[in-house]
Amino acid sequence: MTLTEEKTTDKRPAGLGVVGWLRWGWRVLTSMRTALILLFLLALASVPGSLFPQTGVDPGAVARYFENDPVKAEWLDRFWLFDVFTSPWFAAVYLLLFLSLVGCVLPRMGVHLKEIRRTPPPAPRNLTRLPHHADIGGDLASAEAYLRSKRWRVATGDGWVSAEKGHLRETGNLLFHIALLVLLVAVGAGGLFGYRGNVLVVEGDGFSNTVAAYDRYLPGSQVSPEDLQPFSFTLKDFQATYIGPGHEKQGQPLDYYAKLAVQDSPGAPEREFTLRVNEPLDVDGALTYLIGHGYAPTFRITGGDGKVAFEGAVPCLVNNTSTYESQCVIKVPDAAPEQLAFLGRFLPSTVPDGEEWLSVFPGAANPTVQIWPFKGDLGLDAGTPQSVYDLGAHKNLKPLGQMTASPKPLAVGESIDLPEGAGKIEYTGVKEWITLQTTYDPGRFPALIASGAAILGLLLSLQIRRRRVWVRVRDGGVTVGGLTRTEGGDFGEEFAELTEALEQHARPAEVKDVP
């Protein structure tokens, strides 16, 4: 290799390097285009949260989805589509948008503050070259006075007046982006310092706001059990009304509400509260919402030894929301000589359909229940978690007697003597249950304020135009020129009105009064 060739090979273009690539990535991330793309992605990522049931809102609906289509549900669950707002990919978009807005807004705030303090620029020498210009009568002093009276920012010089208006456009734009940042911070604060819990409560039962009382509890990372508001209540009554028979919308709900007896803290006086949809119970910022309801038939079950092994209400999961046909599971580990289990089908308004039975209305007009009895080891002593609403995992259970596809339903007060001397089951009545969601979100009010500020900022940025006007003495007369600094803004009509007003303001008082 010659000396010339060696020198040529040394003159290779230098790469960006690690620092250069990081700087380039930061510039791309903090650009307005990237912020808009991330904002669109965040909105797009929220769509599955409204298309699919969410575990944190309605775990029962998620369970039914797995039951009806387990293969599809499994794939959806792999992509966190039942927990959209706690998924890693949603958090990634959320954090990138936050960083992009911070890097985009902070430099623009500095530039905008400098623009506000800066005086309008001097008038160009030839105003006729501007997009809008006109010759008017009058003088510079009257033009300056009029522009100041209309809240234009005015600067003067030798033979010219410069005025500027419309800084609120950029102020609104920044307000919109700052409000988005506050909204993101508020949502993040709610995730850190807030909590959410779901619970099912049967009529007559009570609830205390403790971790152990919830069926599902989702605390923020900075929440401890001692942070929960110490309120409690008893479900006194639940009422639901539906559109009656004969109407094309038969069975659709008209209204439902729950009557609660509430104690805001231990030892506090009890108060009555009516809980409705979108009218939550509010105790020190903890909101309890009514999100669902169903039926809980009551049973008394006697074992083969003649002792009562179970007595109480059994919540049934709704299979058909138009008729509230529901499925119940009863597990009786205290029955003797063998443990018992029952599968029930609850029918609120029962009518015969050939050899089958069905419900035709969601209201409890003729509440009955079909019973399929089983016996065997329930596996409760093994310590393995199991659902109280499912018998499918119990392989040791055997049917009691001869099973039929559609046994005769029991009316309230009727009973069945179990085969093989296993005991008796009595259907004693019907209660109703409600599902509740308690949510505490300290970022809720800041998020509301930020949303309002974002709307205000968006309106300012869309409605206000940045424009400049200059007035200069030219050839013994006065020339006015103007332009808008907003792309696509139509300044022609406003400029014509402004020049007419300047000329009117410059006329002597006696001339203005002439009709």
Short mmCIF file of C-alpha atoms in Angstrom, two decimals:
data_model
loop_
_atom_site.label_atom_id
_atom_site.label_comp_id
_atom_site.label_asym_id
_atom_site.label_seq_id
_atom_site.Cartn_x
_atom_site.Cartn_y
_atom_site.Cartn_z
CA MET A 1 0.00 0.00 0.00
CA THR A 2 1.38 3.40 -0.98
CA LEU A 3 1.45 6.46 1.23
CA THR A 4 -1.24 8.09 -0.91
CA GLU A 5 -3.55 5.08 -0.54
CA GLU A 6 -3.00 5.04 3.25
CA LYS A 7 -3.98 8.71 3.53
CA THR A 8 -7.07 8.10 1.42
CA THR A 9 -8.30 5.28 3.64
CA ASP A 10 -7.87 7.44 6.77
CA LYS A 11 -10.30 10.05 5.42
CA ARG A 12 -13.46 8.06 6.29
CA PRO A 13 -16.64 9.95 7.26
CA ALA A 14 -17.07 10.14 11.02
CA GLY A 15 -20.14 8.41 12.51
CA LEU A 16 -22.64 9.98 14.87
CA GLY A 17 -21.40 8.04 17.85
CA VAL A 18 -23.43 7.16 20.94
CA VAL A 19 -23.93 10.78 21.99
CA GLY A 20 -24.94 11.79 18.48
CA TRP A 21 -27.50 9.00 18.19
CA LEU A 22 -28.92 9.85 21.62
CA ARG A 23 -29.20 13.51 20.65
CA TRP A 24 -30.89 12.58 17.38
CA GLY A 25 -33.32 10.26 19.18
CA TRP A 26 -34.20 12.95 21.71
CA ARG A 27 -34.87 15.46 18.92
CA VAL A 28 -37.14 13.01 17.14
CA LEU A 29 -38.96 12.10 20.37
CA THR A 30 -39.53 15.74 21.35
CA SER A 31 -40.74 16.89 17.95
CA MET A 32 -44.36 17.99 17.57
CA ARG A 33 -44.98 15.33 14.93
CA THR A 34 -43.89 12.55 17.30
CA ALA A 35 -46.06 13.98 20.10
CA LEU A 36 -49.11 13.94 17.81
CA ILE A 37 -48.35 10.39 16.69
CA LEU A 38 -48.02 9.22 20.31
CA LEU A 39 -51.23 11.02 21.27
CA PHE A 40 -53.01 9.21 18.43
CA LEU A 41 -51.47 5.89 19.52
CA LEU A 42 -52.65 6.48 23.10
CA ALA A 43 -56.20 7.06 21.88
CA LEU A 44 -55.93 4.00 19.63
CA ALA A 45 -54.55 1.88 22.48
CA SER A 46 -57.57 2.81 24.62
CA VAL A 47 -60.05 1.39 22.09
CA PRO A 48 -59.71 -2.28 23.21
CA GLY A 49 -60.60 -1.14 26.73
CA SER A 50 -64.10 -0.32 25.47
CA LEU A 51 -64.41 -3.30 23.12
CA PHE A 52 -63.48 -6.05 25.58
CA PRO A 53 -64.54 -6.46 29.23
CA GLN A 54 -61.88 -5.32 31.67
CA THR A 55 -60.86 -7.37 34.69
CA GLY A 56 -60.67 -4.34 36.92
CA VAL A 57 -64.21 -3.22 36.02
CA ASP A 58 -66.25 -6.38 35.48
CA PRO A 59 -64.38 -9.61 36.29
CA GLY A 60 -67.61 -11.59 35.88
CA ALA A 61 -67.87 -10.55 32.22
CA VAL A 62 -64.26 -11.61 31.68
CA ALA A 63 -65.00 -15.00 33.24
CA ARG A 64 -68.00 -15.45 30.94
CA TYR A 65 -65.80 -14.53 27.95
CA PHE A 66 -63.37 -17.31 28.90
CA GLU A 67 -66.27 -19.72 29.32
CA ASN A 68 -67.93 -18.90 25.98
CA ASP A 69 -64.78 -18.71 23.83
CA PRO A 70 -61.75 -20.00 25.77
CA VAL A 71 -59.37 -20.14 22.79
CA LYS A 72 -59.99 -16.54 21.73
CA ALA A 73 -60.00 -15.37 25.35
CA GLU A 74 -56.61 -16.98 25.95
CA TRP A 75 -55.08 -15.13 23.01
CA LEU A 76 -56.66 -11.84 24.08
CA ASP A 77 -55.32 -12.33 27.58
CA ARG A 78 -51.79 -12.89 26.23
CA PHE A 79 -51.89 -9.37 24.79
CA TRP A 80 -53.37 -7.86 27.98
CA LEU A 81 -56.60 -6.94 26.22
CA PHE A 82 -58.60 -7.68 29.38
CA ASP A 83 -56.26 -5.37 31.35
CA VAL A 84 -55.57 -2.70 28.75
CA PHE A 85 -54.80 0.21 31.07
CA THR A 86 -52.31 -1.77 33.17
CA SER A 87 -50.60 -3.43 30.21
CA PRO A 88 -46.89 -2.85 29.47
CA TRP A 89 -47.54 -1.61 25.94
CA PHE A 90 -50.08 0.98 27.14
CA ALA A 91 -47.63 2.13 29.82
CA ALA A 92 -44.87 2.43 27.19
CA VAL A 93 -46.99 4.71 24.97
CA TYR A 94 -48.06 6.67 28.04
CA LEU A 95 -44.49 7.30 29.24
CA LEU A 96 -43.15 8.11 25.77
CA LEU A 97 -45.94 10.66 25.30
CA PHE A 98 -45.11 12.21 28.67
CA LEU A 99 -41.40 12.54 27.78
CA SER A 100 -42.24 13.87 24.33
CA LEU A 101 -44.54 16.55 25.74
CA VAL A 102 -42.01 17.60 28.38
CA GLY A 103 -39.24 17.92 25.80
CA CYS A 104 -41.58 19.74 23.41
CA VAL A 105 -43.30 22.14 25.83
CA LEU A 106 -40.43 23.39 28.02
CA PRO A 107 -38.32 24.92 25.19
CA ARG A 108 -41.42 26.45 23.62
CA MET A 109 -42.37 28.07 26.93
CA GLY A 110 -39.01 29.85 27.03
CA VAL A 111 -39.38 31.02 23.44
CA HIS A 112 -42.94 32.21 24.07
CA LEU A 113 -41.94 34.20 27.16
CA LYS A 114 -39.26 35.95 25.12
CA GLU A 115 -41.81 36.68 22.36
CA ILE A 116 -44.23 38.22 24.86
CA ARG A 117 -41.55 40.56 26.28
CA ARG A 118 -40.22 41.50 22.84
CA THR A 119 -41.56 44.72 21.26
CA PRO A 120 -43.13 44.51 17.78
CA PRO A 121 -40.55 44.82 14.98
CA PRO A 122 -40.07 48.12 13.10
CA ALA A 123 -42.19 48.78 10.04
CA PRO A 124 -40.80 47.68 6.67
CA ARG A 125 -39.74 50.45 4.31
CA ASN A 126 -42.26 49.57 1.61
CA LEU A 127 -45.61 48.48 3.07
CA THR A 128 -47.14 48.02 -0.39
CA ARG A 129 -45.23 44.75 -0.75
CA LEU A 130 -47.18 43.19 2.11
CA PRO A 131 -50.18 40.94 1.39
CA HIS A 132 -52.55 43.59 2.81
CA HIS A 133 -51.97 47.32 2.43
CA ALA A 134 -53.99 50.51 2.03
CA ASP A 135 -53.52 54.28 1.98
CA ILE A 136 -55.59 56.21 4.51
CA GLY A 137 -55.93 59.74 5.79
CA GLY A 138 -54.91 60.80 9.24
CA ASP A 139 -51.69 60.80 11.18
CA LEU A 140 -49.47 58.46 13.19
CA ALA A 141 -50.58 59.79 16.59
CA SER A 142 -54.25 58.99 16.02
CA ALA A 143 -53.35 55.54 14.60
CA GLU A 144 -51.21 54.78 17.63
CA ALA A 145 -53.95 55.90 20.04
CA TYR A 146 -56.58 53.79 18.30
CA LEU A 147 -54.43 50.65 18.20
CA ARG A 148 -53.58 50.98 21.89
CA SER A 149 -57.28 51.40 22.72
CA LYS A 150 -57.99 48.06 20.98
CA ARG A 151 -55.33 46.27 23.06
CA TRP A 152 -52.72 45.95 20.31
CA ARG A 153 -49.11 45.79 21.51
CA VAL A 154 -47.64 48.98 19.99
CA ALA A 155 -44.11 50.23 19.28
CA THR A 156 -43.24 53.53 17.58
CA GLY A 157 -40.29 54.92 15.71
CA ASP A 158 -39.30 57.71 13.36
CA GLY A 159 -42.27 57.94 11.03
CA TRP A 160 -43.82 54.58 11.77
CA VAL A 161 -46.07 52.67 14.18
CA SER A 162 -45.85 48.92 14.66
CA ALA A 163 -48.61 46.82 16.32
CA GLU A 164 -49.00 43.16 17.06
CA LYS A 165 -51.82 40.98 18.37
CA GLY A 166 -52.60 37.27 18.85
CA HIS A 167 -50.04 35.98 21.36
CA LEU A 168 -52.91 34.17 23.07
CA ARG A 169 -52.83 31.67 20.21
CA GLU A 170 -49.47 30.30 21.30
CA THR A 171 -50.51 30.69 24.95
CA GLY A 172 -53.52 28.46 24.24
CA ASN A 173 -51.34 25.98 22.41
CA LEU A 174 -48.97 25.76 25.37
CA LEU A 175 -51.91 25.60 27.80
CA PHE A 176 -53.26 22.62 25.87
CA HIS A 177 -49.96 20.75 26.04
CA ILE A 178 -49.33 21.63 29.70
CA ALA A 179 -52.84 20.44 30.52
CA LEU A 180 -52.06 17.14 28.79
CA LEU A 181 -48.96 16.83 30.96
CA VAL A 182 -50.98 17.54 34.11
CA LEU A 183 -53.57 15.00 32.96
CA LEU A 184 -50.89 12.35 32.51
CA VAL A 185 -49.42 13.15 35.92
CA ALA A 186 -52.89 13.01 37.51
CA VAL A 187 -53.58 9.62 35.96
CA GLY A 188 -50.18 8.39 37.13
CA ALA A 189 -50.82 9.71 40.66
CA GLY A 190 -54.13 7.86 40.70
CA GLY A 191 -52.32 4.67 39.75
CA LEU A 192 -49.72 5.12 42.50
CA PHE A 193 -51.82 6.41 45.39
CA GLY A 194 -55.28 5.13 44.50
CA TYR A 195 -56.97 1.76 44.75
CA ARG A 196 -59.89 -0.13 43.26
CA GLY A 197 -61.87 -3.07 44.60
CA ASN A 198 -64.84 -5.18 43.53
CA VAL A 199 -67.24 -6.96 45.84
CA LEU A 200 -70.55 -8.82 45.65
CA VAL A 201 -73.05 -8.10 48.45
CA VAL A 202 -76.33 -9.94 49.07
CA GLU A 203 -79.40 -8.22 50.49
CA GLY A 204 -79.18 -8.10 54.28
CA ASP A 205 -75.40 -8.47 54.33
CA GLY A 206 -72.88 -5.78 55.22
CA PHE A 207 -69.56 -4.57 53.86
CA SER A 208 -66.56 -2.92 55.53
CA ASN A 209 -63.92 -1.16 53.47
CA THR A 210 -61.05 -3.51 54.27
CA VAL A 211 -58.77 -5.50 52.01
CA ALA A 212 -60.16 -8.83 53.25
CA ALA A 213 -63.74 -7.84 52.38
CA TYR A 214 -63.08 -7.41 48.65
CA ASP A 215 -63.50 -10.18 46.10
CA ARG A 216 -60.89 -8.41 43.97
CA TYR A 217 -58.57 -5.68 45.23
CA LEU A 218 -56.15 -3.66 43.09
CA PRO A 219 -54.09 -1.19 45.15
CA GLY A 220 -51.61 1.35 43.85
CA SER A 221 -47.96 0.67 44.52
CA GLN A 222 -47.90 3.30 47.30
CA VAL A 223 -51.12 2.18 49.03
CA SER A 224 -51.16 0.21 52.28
CA PRO A 225 -54.19 -1.42 53.95
CA GLU A 226 -54.21 1.35 56.57
CA ASP A 227 -54.85 3.95 53.83
CA LEU A 228 -58.38 2.68 53.10
CA GLN A 229 -61.23 4.89 54.31
CA PRO A 230 -62.86 3.12 57.30
CA PHE A 231 -66.49 3.23 56.14
CA SER A 232 -69.04 0.41 56.18
CA PHE A 233 -72.63 -0.18 55.09
CA THR A 234 -75.44 -2.72 55.06
CA LEU A 235 -77.46 -3.51 51.94
CA LYS A 236 -81.04 -3.07 53.17
CA ASP A 237 -82.88 -3.52 49.90
CA PHE A 238 -82.44 -3.69 46.14
CA GLN A 239 -85.14 -2.86 43.59
CA ALA A 240 -85.15 -3.22 39.82
CA THR A 241 -87.89 -2.32 37.35
CA TYR A 242 -88.20 -3.48 33.74
CA ILE A 243 -90.30 -2.75 30.68
CA GLY A 244 -93.34 -4.99 30.96
CA PRO A 245 -94.64 -7.76 28.69
CA GLY A 246 -96.20 -6.86 25.35
CA HIS A 247 -93.73 -4.11 24.56
CA GLU A 248 -91.14 -4.50 21.80
CA LYS A 249 -88.43 -3.72 24.37
CA GLN A 250 -89.81 -6.13 26.95
CA GLY A 251 -87.41 -6.88 29.78
CA GLN A 252 -85.11 -3.90 29.29
CA PRO A 253 -84.28 -2.25 32.63
CA LEU A 254 -85.95 1.04 33.50
CA ASP A 255 -84.25 1.69 36.81
CA TYR A 256 -82.51 -0.09 39.65
CA TYR A 257 -81.21 1.15 42.95
CA ALA A 258 -79.89 -0.11 46.28
CA LYS A 259 -80.79 1.26 49.70
CA LEU A 260 -77.80 1.37 52.04
CA ALA A 261 -77.34 2.10 55.72
CA VAL A 262 -73.92 3.78 55.80
CA GLN A 263 -71.45 4.52 58.58
CA ASP A 264 -68.71 6.91 57.43
CA SER A 265 -66.40 5.74 60.22
CA PRO A 266 -66.55 3.41 63.23
CA GLY A 267 -68.87 4.92 65.83
CA ALA A 268 -70.32 7.48 63.40
CA PRO A 269 -74.12 7.80 63.20
CA GLU A 270 -75.78 5.66 60.55
CA ARG A 271 -77.23 7.42 57.52
CA GLU A 272 -79.45 6.25 54.69
CA PHE A 273 -78.18 6.41 51.11
CA THR A 274 -79.76 5.34 47.82
CA LEU A 275 -77.15 4.00 45.43
CA ARG A 276 -77.92 4.29 41.72
CA VAL A 277 -76.04 3.90 38.48
CA ASN A 278 -73.75 6.95 38.05
CA GLU A 279 -74.75 8.18 41.52
CA PRO A 280 -72.00 6.67 43.69
CA LEU A 281 -71.56 6.69 47.43
CA ASP A 282 -68.80 9.18 48.28
CA VAL A 283 -66.94 8.80 51.58
CA ASP A 284 -63.83 10.97 51.90
CA GLY A 285 -63.10 10.69 48.19
CA ALA A 286 -63.71 6.93 47.96
CA LEU A 287 -66.48 6.38 45.40
CA THR A 288 -68.59 3.21 45.47
CA TYR A 289 -70.43 2.49 42.22
CA LEU A 290 -73.29 0.11 41.49
CA ILE A 291 -72.16 -1.92 38.47
CA GLY A 292 -74.34 -5.06 38.37
CA HIS A 293 -76.97 -7.17 40.05
CA GLY A 294 -78.51 -10.63 40.08
CA TYR A 295 -80.42 -13.16 42.16
CA ALA A 296 -79.38 -15.16 45.22
CA PRO A 297 -81.88 -17.94 46.08
CA THR A 298 -81.75 -19.17 49.66
CA PHE A 299 -81.48 -22.84 50.64
CA ARG A 300 -81.48 -25.05 53.70
CA ILE A 301 -79.49 -28.26 53.22
CA THR A 302 -79.68 -31.17 55.66
CA GLY A 303 -77.11 -33.98 55.61
CA GLY A 304 -77.77 -37.67 55.86
CA ASP A 305 -77.24 -37.45 59.62
CA GLY A 306 -80.24 -35.12 59.98
CA LYS A 307 -78.17 -32.03 60.84
CA VAL A 308 -78.42 -28.75 58.95
CA ALA A 309 -75.15 -28.46 57.01
CA PHE A 310 -75.86 -25.25 55.12
CA GLU A 311 -78.40 -22.43 55.29
CA GLY A 312 -78.20 -19.15 53.45
CA ALA A 313 -78.21 -17.29 50.15
CA VAL A 314 -76.27 -18.48 47.10
CA PRO A 315 -75.38 -15.81 44.48
CA CYS A 316 -76.10 -16.98 40.94
CA LEU A 317 -74.11 -15.79 37.93
CA VAL A 318 -76.25 -14.40 35.12
CA ASN A 319 -76.18 -16.45 31.90
CA ASN A 320 -78.79 -14.46 29.98
CA THR A 321 -79.08 -10.71 30.66
CA SER A 322 -82.44 -10.43 28.85
CA THR A 323 -84.19 -12.97 31.13
CA TYR A 324 -81.69 -13.20 34.01
CA GLU A 325 -81.55 -16.97 33.78
CA SER A 326 -78.66 -17.74 36.12
CA GLN A 327 -76.42 -20.57 37.28
CA CYS A 328 -75.72 -21.38 40.91
CA VAL A 329 -73.17 -23.63 42.60
CA ILE A 330 -73.59 -24.80 46.21
CA LYS A 331 -70.75 -26.53 48.02
CA VAL A 332 -71.54 -28.21 51.36
CA PRO A 333 -68.31 -29.47 52.95
CA ASP A 334 -69.99 -29.95 56.37
CA ALA A 335 -72.54 -32.47 55.14
CA ALA A 336 -72.34 -36.00 56.55
CA PRO A 337 -71.71 -38.79 55.92
CA GLU A 338 -70.39 -37.43 52.56
CA GLN A 339 -69.76 -33.94 51.30
CA LEU A 340 -72.41 -32.57 48.94
CA ALA A 341 -72.48 -30.18 46.01
CA PHE A 342 -75.33 -28.86 43.88
CA LEU A 343 -75.59 -27.28 40.46
CA GLY A 344 -78.61 -25.00 40.17
CA ARG A 345 -80.34 -23.19 37.35
CA PHE A 346 -82.34 -20.20 38.56
CA LEU A 347 -85.33 -19.01 36.49
CA PRO A 348 -86.89 -15.68 37.60
CA SER A 349 -90.12 -15.96 35.57
CA THR A 350 -90.59 -19.65 34.81
CA VAL A 351 -92.81 -21.08 32.07
CA PRO A 352 -92.85 -24.62 30.61
CA ASP A 353 -91.58 -25.14 27.06
CA GLY A 354 -92.45 -28.72 26.18
CA GLU A 355 -90.23 -30.86 28.34
CA GLU A 356 -87.96 -27.91 29.06
CA TRP A 357 -88.31 -24.89 31.34
CA LEU A 358 -87.29 -21.35 30.63
CA SER A 359 -87.52 -17.80 31.95
CA VAL A 360 -89.35 -15.18 29.88
CA PHE A 361 -88.80 -12.05 31.99
CA PRO A 362 -85.97 -10.72 34.20
CA GLY A 363 -88.29 -9.84 37.08
CA ALA A 364 -88.98 -12.47 39.77
CA ALA A 365 -92.61 -13.16 38.78
CA ASN A 366 -92.35 -16.94 39.26
CA PRO A 367 -88.88 -17.71 40.67
CA THR A 368 -87.90 -21.36 40.52
CA VAL A 369 -84.67 -23.32 40.57
CA GLN A 370 -83.62 -26.60 38.97
CA ILE A 371 -81.26 -28.74 41.03
CA TRP A 372 -78.64 -31.35 40.07
CA PRO A 373 -77.10 -32.99 43.22
CA PHE A 374 -73.59 -34.48 43.60
CA LYS A 375 -71.60 -36.16 46.35
CA GLY A 376 -67.89 -36.74 46.95
CA ASP A 377 -64.73 -35.02 48.10
CA LEU A 378 -64.78 -31.27 47.36
CA GLY A 379 -61.00 -31.03 47.79
CA LEU A 380 -61.19 -28.09 50.18
CA ASP A 381 -58.68 -29.66 52.57
CA ALA A 382 -55.97 -29.74 49.89
CA GLY A 383 -55.48 -25.97 50.13
CA THR A 384 -55.76 -25.49 46.36
CA PRO A 385 -57.66 -22.29 45.40
CA GLN A 386 -60.96 -22.94 43.66
CA SER A 387 -63.87 -20.89 42.40
CA VAL A 388 -67.08 -20.86 44.42
CA TYR A 389 -69.00 -20.56 41.15
CA ASP A 390 -67.65 -23.67 39.41
CA LEU A 391 -67.84 -27.45 39.88
CA GLY A 392 -65.81 -28.35 36.82
CA ALA A 393 -62.53 -28.82 38.70
CA HIS A 394 -63.96 -31.42 41.10
CA LYS A 395 -63.16 -34.78 39.51
CA ASN A 396 -64.15 -36.77 42.60
CA LEU A 397 -67.79 -35.68 42.55
CA LYS A 398 -70.39 -38.23 41.48
CA PRO A 399 -74.05 -37.61 40.58
CA LEU A 400 -76.61 -38.48 43.22
CA GLY A 401 -79.23 -40.72 41.64
CA GLN A 402 -80.26 -40.62 38.02
CA MET A 403 -79.54 -37.30 36.33
CA THR A 404 -82.07 -35.76 33.93
CA ALA A 405 -81.41 -33.04 31.42
CA SER A 406 -84.20 -30.81 32.76
CA PRO A 407 -85.47 -31.70 36.24
CA LYS A 408 -88.71 -30.21 37.46
CA PRO A 409 -87.95 -26.82 39.00
CA LEU A 410 -88.62 -26.15 42.66
CA ALA A 411 -90.88 -23.31 43.71
CA VAL A 412 -90.23 -21.35 46.89
CA GLY A 413 -90.99 -23.57 49.91
CA GLU A 414 -90.51 -26.88 48.07
CA SER A 415 -87.78 -29.42 48.81
CA ILE A 416 -86.13 -32.55 47.43
CA ASP A 417 -85.17 -35.66 49.38
CA LEU A 418 -81.76 -36.65 48.08
CA PRO A 419 -81.18 -40.21 46.81
CA GLU A 420 -79.15 -42.75 48.79
CA GLY A 421 -80.19 -41.14 52.07
CA ALA A 422 -77.79 -38.25 51.50
CA GLY A 423 -80.17 -35.69 53.04
CA LYS A 424 -82.51 -33.00 51.80
CA ILE A 425 -82.36 -29.60 50.04
CA GLU A 426 -85.06 -26.96 50.59
CA TYR A 427 -85.58 -23.89 48.45
CA THR A 428 -86.61 -21.29 51.02
CA GLY A 429 -86.69 -17.93 49.22
CA VAL A 430 -85.07 -15.38 46.91
CA LYS A 431 -82.79 -12.45 47.63
CA GLU A 432 -80.89 -10.22 45.23
CA TRP A 433 -77.23 -9.33 45.08
CA ILE A 434 -75.34 -6.34 43.74
CA THR A 435 -71.77 -5.95 42.53
CA LEU A 436 -69.96 -2.82 43.61
CA GLN A 437 -66.73 -1.15 42.65
CA THR A 438 -65.01 1.13 45.15
CA THR A 439 -62.50 3.53 43.60
CA TYR A 440 -60.21 6.02 45.26
CA ASP A 441 -58.34 8.23 42.82
CA PRO A 442 -56.52 11.29 44.23
CA GLY A 443 -55.82 12.48 40.68
CA ARG A 444 -59.49 12.62 39.71
CA PHE A 445 -60.09 16.32 40.45
CA PRO A 446 -56.75 17.52 38.95
CA ALA A 447 -57.55 15.45 35.87
CA LEU A 448 -60.93 17.18 35.58
CA ILE A 449 -59.31 20.64 35.85
CA ALA A 450 -56.65 19.65 33.32
CA SER A 451 -59.30 18.42 30.88
CA GLY A 452 -61.12 21.76 31.10
CA ALA A 453 -57.85 23.65 30.64
CA ALA A 454 -56.99 21.51 27.61
CA ILE A 455 -60.33 22.36 25.98
CA LEU A 456 -59.82 26.07 26.72
CA GLY A 457 -56.30 25.99 25.31
CA LEU A 458 -57.50 24.18 22.19
CA LEU A 459 -60.22 26.79 21.61
CA LEU A 460 -57.72 29.63 21.99
CA SER A 461 -55.26 28.04 19.58
CA LEU A 462 -57.97 27.43 16.98
CA GLN A 463 -59.88 30.72 17.21
CA ILE A 464 -57.10 33.32 17.62
CA ARG A 465 -54.77 34.42 14.80
CA ARG A 466 -51.35 36.00 15.21
CA ARG A 467 -51.19 39.18 13.10
CA ARG A 468 -49.14 42.37 12.69
CA VAL A 469 -50.00 45.84 11.43
CA TRP A 470 -47.68 48.72 10.50
CA VAL A 471 -48.47 52.34 9.83
CA ARG A 472 -45.90 54.52 8.01
CA VAL A 473 -45.83 58.02 6.60
CA ARG A 474 -45.30 57.79 2.83
CA ASP A 475 -45.23 60.62 0.25
CA GLY A 476 -47.15 62.97 2.56
CA GLY A 477 -49.82 60.37 3.28
CA VAL A 478 -50.26 57.41 5.62
CA THR A 479 -49.94 53.80 4.49
CA VAL A 480 -51.13 50.81 6.50
CA GLY A 481 -49.80 47.31 5.89
CA GLY A 482 -50.53 44.03 7.60
CA LEU A 483 -50.04 40.30 7.52
CA THR A 484 -51.05 37.27 9.51
CA ARG A 485 -48.49 34.90 11.05
CA THR A 486 -50.99 32.07 11.10
CA GLU A 487 -50.96 29.69 8.14
CA GLY A 488 -54.27 29.64 6.34
CA GLY A 489 -55.63 32.59 8.35
CA ASP A 490 -57.85 35.07 6.42
CA PHE A 491 -56.78 38.53 7.53
CA GLY A 492 -58.34 40.44 4.62
CA GLU A 493 -61.74 41.18 6.19
CA GLU A 494 -60.30 42.21 9.56
CA PHE A 495 -57.65 44.37 7.83
CA ALA A 496 -60.33 46.20 5.82
CA GLU A 497 -62.33 46.90 9.00
CA LEU A 498 -59.16 48.05 10.78
CA THR A 499 -58.14 50.51 8.06
CA GLU A 500 -61.67 51.92 7.94
CA ALA A 501 -61.66 52.33 11.72
CA LEU A 502 -58.24 54.04 11.65
CA GLU A 503 -59.45 56.50 9.05
CA GLN A 504 -62.65 57.22 10.99
CA HIS A 505 -60.68 57.72 14.20
CA ALA A 506 -58.37 60.21 12.51
CA ARG A 507 -61.22 62.50 11.28
CA PRO A 508 -62.04 65.68 13.19
CA ALA A 509 -65.06 65.44 15.53
CA GLU A 510 -67.21 67.77 13.42
CA VAL A 511 -66.60 65.66 10.32
CA LYS A 512 -67.61 62.40 12.15
CA ASP A 513 -71.00 63.89 13.04
CA VAL A 514 -71.95 64.65 9.41
CA PRO A 515 -74.54 62.08 8.25
#
